[in-house]
Amino acid sequence: MNYLYGDSTPSNLTSNFLELLRDALDFAVFVVQADQRIKEGKEKARALTEEARAEIERLERFIAHVTGAVQTADKGAADSPTAHCATRLTEALGGAQRATTESIRNKLAADIAVIDGDEAASRDACNTALAALLGPHTPPDSSTTEMIRLEGSSYDAKRMGHAGFGFDWTFELAIPEGNLFASVVRLDRISQHMEIHAPQVSGWIKKELKILAQRLERHVVTEMSTAGPASQFKLRVEPAFDLGFDVDVDVEARAIRMVRIGAADDPAAGPFDVAPEDAALMLDLADKLREAASAFTLRILVRAAFDELDFETLPSFVPVVERLVQFLTPIVREVSARSVTPTELVLRRALADDRREEVFLAKSTLREKYALLPAPLRALFSPLALESTVTPAPPPAVPPPIPTVRAELPKSMPPPPRASALPPPRPPPPPRAPTPIPPAAAAAAEPAISAPPASSQEGRNEGFVEAVKKIMVVLKSGATDEGYRQYAELLAGPSFAQYRAEDQRQALKLLLLAKTPPSRSDAVTGAYKVALERIQSLVDSFADPADYEMLGVAQLHLDQRTLASAAFETALKLERARNPSSELCGNLVRRVQQL
């Protein structure tokens, strides 16, 4: 069902465009910030290279000057002690020059490696941000195709997409346990008796082409593709042999076309008319296959291209944002012009019982997303006209108003403000005394997570501690998903950032450094995503090695291995500078080696 504009006039939008707009701006802001960091890194690399070159040239002049002084000084006879000393000085100067030159070059290589690592981490994070945008959203006027192919004894599933503003992408799909496609789909798993009428050559002496009943129970689904209402699937007698049927289905029109696949000289091969009762059987089969495929979930973005160039290696991400804004602008302006209030973007859709749901998004909320950007980058978003308050067009004459349920679009969780492989180290904060954990509290939830520390330290929020303890009780009862859902709500709450940094760390440690890592359910993954944002804030504020360790653990759980490796290496570097014999240093060495 299409959405209505805010003035109740019909639109061509088949999904909640405001959610797409909100997340698209999060993505756009994130990638232009990454683009700026990458450019700054390249400028720094050029400056460091030029500085190293100048230093080597200065060293060469210095050595030449000193060597010249040694050579021109009065040294007496050629075999005099002074002459021997001059020879040794000249050799020492040459060795010192070589060692110093090598040191300058090694330092330059190390600095460039840090910059390259930071760029790689930023590009990887941009790819992750793109996956977060394209995963839940299919932009208007775009197309997607799901392809399932039998590879050996299991199916490989992918979703390919194309958007008119230049993006092409491919997601790898996860096939849930128990799904029809979790094992090889032979048709007798769907129905013990499946028969259609198709051409077949018969006769011992005189070969004739006849329409005969064909049993399909032993046929295997070797491939299936779905694009909107259209599906194509291949049925083969054996996966390794190209003998069987190709089936094309339009589930909306309830139309079907079949082709018999056989040897090149087989007169029965080719398209044939499908009997009505056989068409009904194949349509039912298509419905069951599509239903099973609809349960697949996104696993990872394996390919993304912009104008046929690899997205992650683009020279600049600014053209991506320009094209995205160009695509969004006419829709945003149309929604704005037809919204009831000039400060909001409003969409509606019909509900049951002759009611309507109204979803609105304040323009100020969207402006806040790019408000902190420099003026030249903010200008990228000016075509959206979110600063203006366009007077809505007068609504056309409509029947008496329908009761409307009004709800503001939920706020988004944009990507973390930066993705850095090795950010510039900051002076470590003064050592903090560890907070003691009472044995009774530690034993309260031993199976997965230890209980929060009870402390009488000044400033501790007792309500916060009690909330964490209640979550521990839920986890101890075995309700892991419910416990982690409550954990996510606690961390995402607006008051969490107001707690002391030490209290935030204690709560995050209970989640991220659990003795027994939890399974990767949706609830657990959701909690880790919220925790990642919170620990990133601590890292940005304090650059503490223990915070970096938790950041790496969260990234590792979310399959961000490159970022996790960079975080662990940064933590190890900082901790070695502070206390190379600490227990944390040993833990970090093991984490780096494991990756």
Coordinates of C-alpha atoms in Angstrom, one line a residue:
M1 CA 0.0 0.0 0.0
N2 CA 1.3 3.4 -0.9
Y3 CA 1.9 6.2 1.6
L4 CA -0.1 9.4 1.5
Y5 CA 1.4 12.9 1.7
G6 CA 0.7 14.9 4.8
D7 CA -2.3 16.6 3.1
S8 CA -3.8 13.1 2.5
T9 CA -3.1 13.2 -1.2
P10 CA -1.7 10.0 -2.8
S11 CA 2.0 9.5 -3.3
N12 CA 4.1 6.9 -5.2
L13 CA 6.0 6.0 -2.0
T14 CA 5.6 2.4 -1.1
S15 CA 7.8 2.5 2.0
N16 CA 8.5 5.0 4.8
F17 CA 10.6 7.5 3.0
L18 CA 11.2 9.5 6.2
E19 CA 13.2 6.6 7.7
L20 CA 15.3 6.3 4.5
L21 CA 15.9 10.1 4.6
R22 CA 16.9 10.0 8.2
D23 CA 19.4 7.1 7.7
A24 CA 20.6 8.5 4.4
L25 CA 21.7 11.8 6.1
D26 CA 23.4 9.8 8.9
F27 CA 25.3 7.9 6.2
A28 CA 26.1 11.1 4.1
V29 CA 27.4 13.0 7.1
F30 CA 29.5 10.0 8.2
V31 CA 31.2 9.5 4.8
V32 CA 32.0 13.2 4.2
Q33 CA 33.6 13.3 7.6
A34 CA 35.6 10.2 6.7
D35 CA 36.5 11.8 3.4
Q36 CA 37.9 14.8 5.3
R37 CA 39.9 12.6 7.6
I38 CA 41.3 10.7 4.6
K39 CA 42.3 13.9 2.8
E40 CA 43.9 15.3 6.0
G41 CA 45.8 12.0 6.3
K42 CA 47.1 12.3 2.7
E43 CA 48.1 15.9 3.3
K44 CA 49.9 14.9 6.5
A45 CA 51.7 12.0 4.7
R46 CA 52.9 14.5 2.0
A47 CA 54.1 16.9 4.7
L48 CA 55.9 14.1 6.6
T49 CA 57.5 12.9 3.4
E50 CA 58.7 16.4 2.5
E51 CA 60.0 16.9 6.0
A52 CA 61.9 13.7 6.0
R53 CA 63.5 14.5 2.6
A54 CA 64.5 18.0 3.9
E55 CA 66.0 16.4 7.0
I56 CA 68.0 13.9 5.0
E57 CA 69.3 16.7 2.8
R58 CA 70.2 18.8 5.9
L59 CA 72.0 15.7 7.3
E60 CA 74.0 15.3 4.1
R61 CA 75.1 18.9 4.2
F62 CA 76.1 18.6 7.8
I63 CA 78.1 15.5 7.3
A64 CA 79.8 17.0 4.2
H65 CA 80.7 20.1 6.2
V66 CA 82.2 18.1 9.1
T67 CA 84.0 15.7 6.8
G68 CA 85.4 18.6 4.9
A69 CA 86.7 20.1 8.1
V70 CA 88.4 16.8 9.0
Q71 CA 90.0 16.4 5.6
T72 CA 91.3 20.0 5.4
A73 CA 92.7 20.2 9.0
D74 CA 96.4 19.8 9.6
K75 CA 96.9 16.1 10.4
G76 CA 100.7 15.9 10.0
A77 CA 102.2 12.9 8.2
A78 CA 100.0 10.4 6.5
D79 CA 100.8 7.7 9.1
S80 CA 100.7 10.1 12.1
P81 CA 98.3 9.4 15.0
T82 CA 96.3 12.5 14.0
A83 CA 95.9 11.1 10.5
H84 CA 94.7 7.8 11.8
C85 CA 92.2 9.6 14.1
A86 CA 90.9 11.6 11.1
T87 CA 90.4 8.3 9.2
R88 CA 88.4 6.8 12.1
L89 CA 86.4 10.1 12.3
T90 CA 85.5 10.0 8.7
E91 CA 84.4 6.3 8.9
A92 CA 82.4 7.1 12.0
L93 CA 80.7 10.0 10.3
G94 CA 79.7 7.8 7.4
G95 CA 78.3 5.2 9.7
A96 CA 76.4 7.8 11.7
Q97 CA 75.0 9.3 8.5
R98 CA 73.8 5.9 7.3
A99 CA 72.2 5.0 10.7
T100 CA 70.5 8.4 11.0
T101 CA 69.2 8.3 7.4
E102 CA 67.8 4.8 8.0
S103 CA 66.2 6.0 11.3
I104 CA 64.5 9.0 9.5
R105 CA 63.2 6.7 6.8
N106 CA 62.0 4.1 9.3
K107 CA 60.1 6.7 11.2
L108 CA 58.5 8.0 8.0
A109 CA 57.5 4.5 7.1
A110 CA 55.9 3.9 10.5
D111 CA 54.1 7.3 10.4
I112 CA 52.8 6.5 6.9
A113 CA 51.7 3.1 8.0
V114 CA 49.6 4.7 10.8
I115 CA 48.0 7.1 8.3
D116 CA 47.4 4.2 5.8
G117 CA 45.8 2.1 8.6
D118 CA 43.6 5.0 9.6
E119 CA 42.5 5.4 6.0
A120 CA 41.8 1.7 5.7
A121 CA 39.8 1.8 8.9
S122 CA 37.8 4.8 7.7
R123 CA 37.0 3.2 4.4
D124 CA 36.0 0.0 6.1
A125 CA 33.7 2.0 8.4
C126 CA 32.2 3.7 5.4
N127 CA 31.4 0.3 3.9
T128 CA 29.8 -0.7 7.1
A129 CA 27.7 2.5 7.2
L130 CA 26.6 1.8 3.6
A131 CA 25.5 -1.7 4.6
A132 CA 23.5 -0.1 7.5
L133 CA 21.7 2.1 5.0
L134 CA 21.0 -0.3 2.2
G135 CA 20.2 -3.3 4.5
P136 CA 16.8 -2.1 5.8
H137 CA 16.0 0.3 3.0
T138 CA 15.3 -0.2 -0.7
P139 CA 15.4 3.4 -2.2
P140 CA 12.5 4.4 -4.5
D141 CA 13.0 3.5 -8.1
S142 CA 15.6 0.8 -7.3
S143 CA 15.5 -2.9 -8.0
T144 CA 16.6 -6.0 -6.1
T145 CA 17.1 -9.6 -7.1
E146 CA 17.7 -12.5 -4.8
M147 CA 19.8 -15.4 -6.2
I148 CA 20.0 -18.8 -4.6
R149 CA 22.4 -21.3 -6.2
L150 CA 23.3 -24.9 -5.1
E151 CA 27.0 -25.1 -4.5
G152 CA 28.0 -28.7 -3.7
S153 CA 25.8 -29.7 -0.8
S154 CA 24.6 -26.3 0.3
Y155 CA 23.0 -23.2 -1.1
D156 CA 24.7 -19.8 -1.6
A157 CA 22.2 -17.0 -1.4
K158 CA 22.8 -13.3 -2.4
R159 CA 20.7 -10.2 -2.8
M160 CA 21.8 -7.9 -5.6
G161 CA 20.5 -4.3 -5.8
H162 CA 20.6 -1.4 -8.2
A163 CA 19.6 2.2 -7.5
G164 CA 19.2 4.8 -10.3
F165 CA 21.5 7.2 -8.6
G166 CA 24.6 5.1 -9.3
F167 CA 24.8 2.4 -6.6
D168 CA 25.0 -1.3 -7.2
W169 CA 25.4 -3.7 -4.2
T170 CA 25.4 -7.3 -3.2
F171 CA 24.6 -8.8 0.2
E172 CA 25.4 -12.3 1.2
L173 CA 22.3 -13.8 2.8
A174 CA 22.2 -16.2 5.8
I175 CA 19.9 -19.2 5.5
P176 CA 18.3 -19.9 8.9
E177 CA 18.5 -23.4 10.5
G178 CA 15.4 -25.4 9.7
N179 CA 14.7 -23.4 6.5
L180 CA 13.7 -25.4 3.4
F181 CA 17.0 -24.3 1.8
A182 CA 19.1 -25.2 4.8
S183 CA 19.7 -28.5 3.0
V184 CA 19.4 -29.7 -0.6
V185 CA 15.8 -29.2 -1.8
R186 CA 14.5 -32.3 -3.5
L187 CA 10.9 -32.0 -4.4
D188 CA 9.8 -35.1 -2.5
R189 CA 10.6 -33.1 0.7
I190 CA 7.7 -30.8 -0.4
S191 CA 5.3 -33.4 -1.8
Q192 CA 5.5 -37.2 -2.1
H193 CA 3.6 -37.0 -5.4
M194 CA 4.4 -34.3 -7.9
E195 CA 3.6 -34.9 -11.6
I196 CA 3.3 -32.7 -14.7
H197 CA 2.6 -33.3 -18.4
A198 CA 5.6 -32.5 -20.7
P199 CA 7.0 -33.5 -24.1
Q200 CA 8.8 -36.9 -24.2
V201 CA 10.1 -39.1 -27.0
S202 CA 8.5 -42.5 -26.9
G203 CA 8.2 -45.7 -29.0
W204 CA 10.6 -48.6 -29.7
I205 CA 10.6 -48.6 -33.4
K206 CA 9.0 -45.3 -34.5
K207 CA 10.1 -42.5 -32.2
E208 CA 7.3 -40.1 -31.5
L209 CA 7.1 -36.9 -29.5
K210 CA 4.2 -37.1 -27.1
I211 CA 2.9 -35.2 -24.1
L212 CA 3.3 -37.7 -21.2
A213 CA 3.2 -37.6 -17.4
Q214 CA 6.5 -36.8 -15.8
R215 CA 7.3 -37.5 -12.2
L216 CA 9.2 -34.7 -10.4
E217 CA 9.8 -36.0 -6.9
R218 CA 13.4 -36.8 -7.5
H219 CA 14.2 -33.4 -9.1
V220 CA 16.4 -31.0 -7.2
V221 CA 16.0 -27.2 -7.0
T222 CA 19.5 -26.1 -8.2
E223 CA 18.9 -22.4 -8.7
M224 CA 16.3 -19.8 -8.0
S225 CA 16.1 -16.0 -8.6
T226 CA 13.4 -13.6 -7.5
A227 CA 12.8 -10.0 -8.6
G228 CA 9.6 -8.5 -7.4
P229 CA 6.7 -10.8 -8.4
A230 CA 8.8 -12.7 -10.9
S231 CA 10.7 -15.9 -10.0
Q232 CA 12.7 -18.4 -12.0
F233 CA 13.9 -21.7 -10.7
K234 CA 15.7 -24.7 -12.2
L235 CA 14.7 -28.3 -11.5
R236 CA 17.3 -30.9 -12.3
V237 CA 17.3 -34.7 -12.2
E238 CA 20.8 -34.5 -10.7
P239 CA 22.6 -31.4 -9.7
A240 CA 25.6 -32.3 -11.8
F241 CA 23.5 -32.9 -15.0
D242 CA 21.7 -30.2 -17.1
L243 CA 18.6 -32.3 -17.5
G244 CA 15.2 -31.2 -16.2
F245 CA 13.0 -28.1 -16.4
D246 CA 13.3 -24.3 -16.1
V247 CA 10.3 -22.6 -14.7
D248 CA 9.4 -18.9 -14.9
V249 CA 6.6 -17.6 -12.7
D250 CA 4.8 -14.3 -12.2
V251 CA 3.1 -14.7 -8.8
E252 CA 0.9 -11.6 -9.3
A253 CA -0.4 -12.5 -12.7
R254 CA -0.4 -16.2 -11.7
A255 CA 1.3 -17.0 -15.0
I256 CA 3.8 -19.7 -15.7
R257 CA 6.2 -20.7 -18.5
M258 CA 8.2 -23.9 -18.6
V259 CA 11.1 -25.1 -20.7
R260 CA 12.3 -28.7 -20.8
I261 CA 16.2 -28.9 -20.7
G262 CA 17.9 -31.7 -22.4
A263 CA 20.6 -32.7 -24.9
A264 CA 21.1 -30.5 -28.0
D265 CA 19.6 -33.3 -30.2
D266 CA 16.7 -34.0 -27.9
P267 CA 13.5 -33.1 -29.8
A268 CA 11.6 -32.9 -26.5
A269 CA 13.8 -30.1 -25.3
G270 CA 12.4 -26.5 -25.4
P271 CA 9.4 -24.6 -24.2
F272 CA 6.0 -26.3 -24.0
D273 CA 2.4 -25.4 -23.1
V274 CA 1.6 -26.1 -19.5
A275 CA -1.7 -27.7 -18.7
P276 CA -3.9 -25.7 -16.2
E277 CA -3.6 -28.3 -13.5
D278 CA 0.2 -28.5 -13.9
A279 CA 0.3 -24.7 -13.8
A280 CA -1.5 -24.7 -10.5
L281 CA 1.0 -27.2 -9.1
M282 CA 4.0 -25.2 -10.2
L283 CA 2.5 -21.9 -8.9
D284 CA 2.1 -23.6 -5.5
L285 CA 5.7 -24.8 -5.6
A286 CA 6.8 -21.3 -6.5
D287 CA 4.9 -19.9 -3.5
K288 CA 6.5 -22.3 -1.1
L289 CA 10.0 -21.6 -2.5
R290 CA 9.5 -17.9 -2.3
E291 CA 8.1 -18.2 1.3
A292 CA 11.3 -20.1 2.4
A293 CA 13.5 -17.5 0.7
S294 CA 11.7 -14.6 2.3
A295 CA 13.0 -15.8 5.7
F296 CA 16.7 -15.3 4.7
T297 CA 18.5 -12.6 6.6
L298 CA 21.3 -10.2 5.6
R299 CA 24.7 -11.4 6.6
I300 CA 27.3 -9.1 5.1
L301 CA 27.8 -6.6 2.3
V302 CA 30.1 -8.3 -0.1
R303 CA 30.2 -5.8 -2.9
A304 CA 29.2 -2.2 -3.4
A305 CA 29.9 0.0 -6.4
F306 CA 29.3 3.6 -7.3
D307 CA 29.2 4.3 -11.1
E308 CA 30.8 0.9 -11.5
L309 CA 33.8 1.8 -9.3
D310 CA 34.4 -0.1 -6.0
F311 CA 32.8 2.0 -3.3
E312 CA 35.4 1.4 -0.6
T313 CA 38.3 2.5 -2.8
L314 CA 36.7 5.7 -4.3
P315 CA 39.1 8.6 -4.5
S316 CA 36.5 10.8 -2.7
F317 CA 33.1 10.1 -1.1
V318 CA 31.8 13.6 -1.8
P319 CA 30.4 12.7 -5.3
V320 CA 28.4 9.9 -3.6
V321 CA 26.8 12.4 -1.2
E322 CA 26.1 14.9 -4.0
R323 CA 24.4 12.2 -6.1
L324 CA 22.4 10.9 -3.1
V325 CA 21.2 14.4 -2.2
Q326 CA 20.3 15.0 -5.8
F327 CA 18.2 11.9 -5.7
L328 CA 16.5 12.8 -2.4
T329 CA 15.8 16.4 -3.1
P330 CA 12.7 16.3 -5.3
I331 CA 11.0 13.8 -3.0
V332 CA 11.9 15.8 0.1
R333 CA 10.6 19.0 -1.5
E334 CA 7.4 17.3 -2.6
V335 CA 6.8 15.9 0.9
S336 CA 7.6 19.3 2.5
A337 CA 5.2 21.1 0.2
R338 CA 2.4 18.7 1.0
S339 CA 3.0 18.5 4.7
V340 CA 0.6 20.2 7.1
T341 CA 3.2 22.2 9.0
P342 CA 6.2 24.0 7.4
T343 CA 8.7 22.8 10.1
E344 CA 8.0 19.1 9.6
L345 CA 8.0 16.4 7.0
V346 CA 4.8 14.4 7.2
L347 CA 3.6 11.1 5.7
R348 CA 0.4 9.2 6.3
R349 CA -1.0 5.7 5.6
A350 CA -4.3 4.0 6.1
L351 CA -4.9 1.7 9.1
A352 CA -7.7 -0.6 9.9
D353 CA -11.0 0.7 11.3
D354 CA -11.0 3.8 9.0
R355 CA -8.0 5.4 10.8
R356 CA -4.8 6.8 9.6
E357 CA -1.3 6.7 11.0
E358 CA 0.7 10.0 10.6
V359 CA 4.5 9.9 10.8
F360 CA 6.4 13.1 11.0
L361 CA 10.0 14.1 11.2
A362 CA 11.1 17.6 12.3
K363 CA 13.3 19.4 9.8
S364 CA 15.4 20.6 12.7
T365 CA 16.3 17.0 13.6
L366 CA 17.7 16.5 10.1
R367 CA 19.6 19.8 10.2
E368 CA 21.3 18.8 13.4
K369 CA 22.8 15.9 11.6
Y370 CA 25.1 18.1 9.5
A371 CA 25.2 21.2 11.6
L372 CA 28.7 20.5 12.9
L373 CA 30.2 20.1 9.5
P374 CA 32.3 22.9 8.0
A375 CA 30.4 25.4 5.8
P376 CA 31.6 23.9 2.5
L377 CA 30.3 20.4 3.5
R378 CA 27.1 21.7 4.9
A379 CA 26.4 23.3 1.5
L380 CA 26.2 19.7 0.1
F381 CA 22.8 19.4 1.8
S382 CA 21.4 22.8 0.9
P383 CA 19.4 21.4 -2.1
L384 CA 17.1 19.6 0.4
A385 CA 15.9 23.1 1.5
L386 CA 15.5 21.9 5.1
E387 CA 16.3 25.4 6.3
S388 CA 13.3 26.9 4.6
T389 CA 9.7 26.8 5.7
V390 CA 7.8 26.3 2.6
T391 CA 4.1 27.1 2.9
P392 CA 2.2 23.9 2.2
A393 CA 0.0 23.9 -0.9
P394 CA -3.7 24.2 -0.1
P395 CA -5.1 20.6 0.2
P396 CA -7.7 19.6 -2.3
A397 CA -11.3 19.0 -1.3
V398 CA -11.5 15.8 0.7
P399 CA -14.2 13.9 2.5
P400 CA -14.7 14.5 6.3
P401 CA -11.4 13.9 8.2
I402 CA -10.4 10.4 9.2
P403 CA -9.1 9.9 12.8
T404 CA -5.3 10.1 12.7
V405 CA -2.7 8.5 15.0
R406 CA 0.3 10.8 15.1
A407 CA 3.9 9.6 15.9
E408 CA 7.3 11.2 15.4
L409 CA 9.8 9.1 13.6
P410 CA 12.3 7.5 16.1
K411 CA 15.7 9.0 16.3
S412 CA 18.4 7.2 14.5
M413 CA 21.7 5.8 15.8
P414 CA 24.2 7.2 13.3
P415 CA 27.6 5.6 12.9
P416 CA 30.3 6.5 15.5
P417 CA 31.9 9.9 14.8
R418 CA 35.1 8.5 13.5
A419 CA 36.8 5.2 12.5
S420 CA 40.4 5.3 13.3
A421 CA 43.0 2.5 13.0
L422 CA 45.5 4.3 15.2
P423 CA 44.3 7.7 16.5
P424 CA 46.9 10.1 17.8
P425 CA 47.6 9.0 21.4
R426 CA 46.6 11.3 24.2
P427 CA 48.3 11.6 27.6
P428 CA 46.9 8.8 29.7
P429 CA 44.7 9.9 32.6
P430 CA 45.9 9.5 36.1
P431 CA 45.7 5.9 37.4
R432 CA 42.4 5.0 38.9
A433 CA 42.0 2.7 41.8
P434 CA 40.0 -0.4 40.9
T435 CA 36.6 -0.6 42.4
P436 CA 36.3 -3.7 44.6
I437 CA 33.6 -6.2 43.7
P438 CA 32.0 -8.0 46.6
P439 CA 32.2 -11.8 46.4
A440 CA 28.4 -12.1 46.9
A441 CA 27.6 -9.8 44.1
A442 CA 30.2 -11.4 41.8
A443 CA 28.6 -14.8 42.3
A444 CA 25.1 -13.5 41.6
A445 CA 25.3 -14.1 37.8
E446 CA 28.4 -16.2 37.3
P447 CA 27.1 -18.2 34.2
A448 CA 27.5 -15.2 31.9
I449 CA 28.2 -11.9 33.5
S450 CA 29.4 -10.8 36.9
A451 CA 27.3 -8.5 39.0
P452 CA 28.0 -4.8 39.2
P453 CA 30.2 -3.5 41.9
A454 CA 28.6 -2.0 45.0
S455 CA 30.5 1.1 46.0
S456 CA 30.1 4.0 48.4
Q457 CA 32.2 6.2 46.2
E458 CA 30.9 9.8 46.1
G459 CA 28.8 10.5 43.0
R460 CA 27.7 7.0 42.2
N461 CA 24.1 6.7 41.0
E462 CA 22.5 4.0 43.1
G463 CA 19.5 3.8 40.8
F464 CA 21.8 3.0 37.9
V465 CA 23.6 0.2 40.0
E466 CA 20.2 -1.3 40.9
A467 CA 19.1 -1.3 37.3
V468 CA 22.3 -3.2 36.3
K469 CA 21.7 -5.7 39.2
K470 CA 18.2 -6.4 38.0
I471 CA 19.5 -7.2 34.6
M472 CA 22.0 -9.6 36.2
V473 CA 19.1 -11.4 37.8
V474 CA 17.3 -11.8 34.5
L475 CA 20.5 -13.2 32.9
K476 CA 21.0 -15.6 35.8
S477 CA 17.5 -17.0 35.2
G478 CA 18.6 -18.0 31.7
A479 CA 16.6 -15.4 29.8
T480 CA 19.6 -14.2 27.9
D481 CA 17.8 -12.4 25.1
E482 CA 15.5 -10.5 27.5
G483 CA 18.5 -9.6 29.7
Y484 CA 20.4 -8.2 26.7
R485 CA 17.4 -6.3 25.5
Q486 CA 17.2 -4.6 28.9
Y487 CA 20.9 -4.0 28.7
A488 CA 20.5 -2.2 25.3
E489 CA 17.7 -0.1 26.7
L490 CA 19.8 0.9 29.7
L491 CA 22.8 1.9 27.5
A492 CA 20.7 3.7 24.9
G493 CA 18.9 5.8 27.6
P494 CA 19.6 9.5 27.5
S495 CA 20.8 9.5 31.1
F496 CA 23.6 7.0 30.5
A497 CA 26.0 9.6 29.1
Q498 CA 25.5 11.7 32.3
Y499 CA 26.9 9.0 34.6
R500 CA 30.5 9.1 35.7
A501 CA 32.9 7.6 33.2
E502 CA 33.9 5.0 35.7
D503 CA 30.3 3.9 36.2
Q504 CA 29.9 3.7 32.4
R505 CA 33.0 1.6 32.2
Q506 CA 31.8 -0.8 34.9
A507 CA 28.5 -1.4 33.1
L508 CA 30.2 -1.8 29.7
K509 CA 32.7 -4.3 31.2
L510 CA 29.9 -6.5 32.4
L511 CA 28.6 -6.7 28.9
L512 CA 31.7 -6.7 26.8
L513 CA 34.2 -8.6 29.0
A514 CA 31.8 -11.4 30.2
K515 CA 33.6 -14.6 31.2
T516 CA 31.3 -16.6 28.9
P517 CA 30.7 -14.8 25.6
P518 CA 27.0 -14.9 24.7
S519 CA 25.5 -16.4 21.5
R520 CA 25.0 -14.1 18.6
S521 CA 21.2 -13.6 18.8
D522 CA 19.5 -10.5 17.5
A523 CA 19.0 -9.2 21.0
V524 CA 22.7 -9.7 21.9
T525 CA 23.9 -8.1 18.7
G526 CA 21.6 -5.2 19.3
A527 CA 23.1 -4.7 22.8
Y528 CA 26.6 -4.8 21.4
K529 CA 25.8 -2.2 18.7
V530 CA 24.6 0.2 21.4
A531 CA 27.6 -0.6 23.6
L532 CA 29.9 0.1 20.6
E533 CA 28.6 3.7 20.4
R534 CA 29.0 4.2 24.2
I535 CA 32.5 2.8 24.4
Q536 CA 33.5 4.9 21.3
S537 CA 32.5 8.0 23.3
L538 CA 34.8 7.0 26.2
V539 CA 37.7 6.3 23.8
D540 CA 37.3 9.7 22.1
S541 CA 37.3 11.4 25.5
F542 CA 40.0 9.5 27.4
A543 CA 42.0 7.3 25.0
D544 CA 42.4 4.8 27.8
P545 CA 43.9 1.4 26.7
A546 CA 41.3 -0.5 28.7
D547 CA 38.6 1.4 26.8
Y548 CA 40.2 0.5 23.5
E549 CA 40.2 -3.1 24.6
M550 CA 36.4 -3.0 25.1
L551 CA 36.0 -1.2 21.8
G552 CA 37.9 -4.0 20.0
V553 CA 35.8 -6.7 21.8
A554 CA 32.6 -5.0 20.6
Q555 CA 33.9 -4.6 17.1
L556 CA 35.0 -8.2 17.0
H557 CA 31.6 -9.5 18.1
L558 CA 30.0 -7.4 15.3
D559 CA 32.5 -9.0 12.7
Q560 CA 34.4 -5.7 12.3
R561 CA 37.7 -7.6 12.5
T562 CA 39.9 -4.9 10.8
L563 CA 38.7 -2.2 13.3
A564 CA 39.0 -4.6 16.2
S565 CA 42.6 -5.4 15.3
A566 CA 43.4 -1.7 15.1
A567 CA 41.8 -1.0 18.4
F568 CA 43.7 -3.8 20.2
E569 CA 47.0 -2.6 18.7
T570 CA 46.3 0.9 19.8
A571 CA 45.5 -0.3 23.3
L572 CA 48.7 -2.3 23.4
K573 CA 50.8 0.6 22.3
L574 CA 49.3 2.9 25.0
E575 CA 49.5 0.3 27.7
R576 CA 53.1 -0.6 26.9
A577 CA 54.0 3.1 27.2
R578 CA 52.3 3.2 30.6
N579 CA 53.1 -0.2 32.2
P580 CA 54.6 -2.9 29.9
S581 CA 54.4 -5.5 32.6
S582 CA 50.7 -5.1 33.4
E583 CA 48.1 -7.8 33.2
L584 CA 46.2 -5.7 30.6
C585 CA 49.3 -5.6 28.4
G586 CA 49.5 -9.4 28.5
N587 CA 45.8 -9.7 27.6
L588 CA 46.2 -7.3 24.7
V589 CA 49.2 -9.2 23.3
R590 CA 47.1 -12.4 23.3
R591 CA 44.2 -10.6 21.5
V592 CA 46.5 -9.2 18.8
Q593 CA 48.1 -12.6 18.3
Q594 CA 44.7 -14.3 18.0
L595 CA 43.7 -12.0 15.1

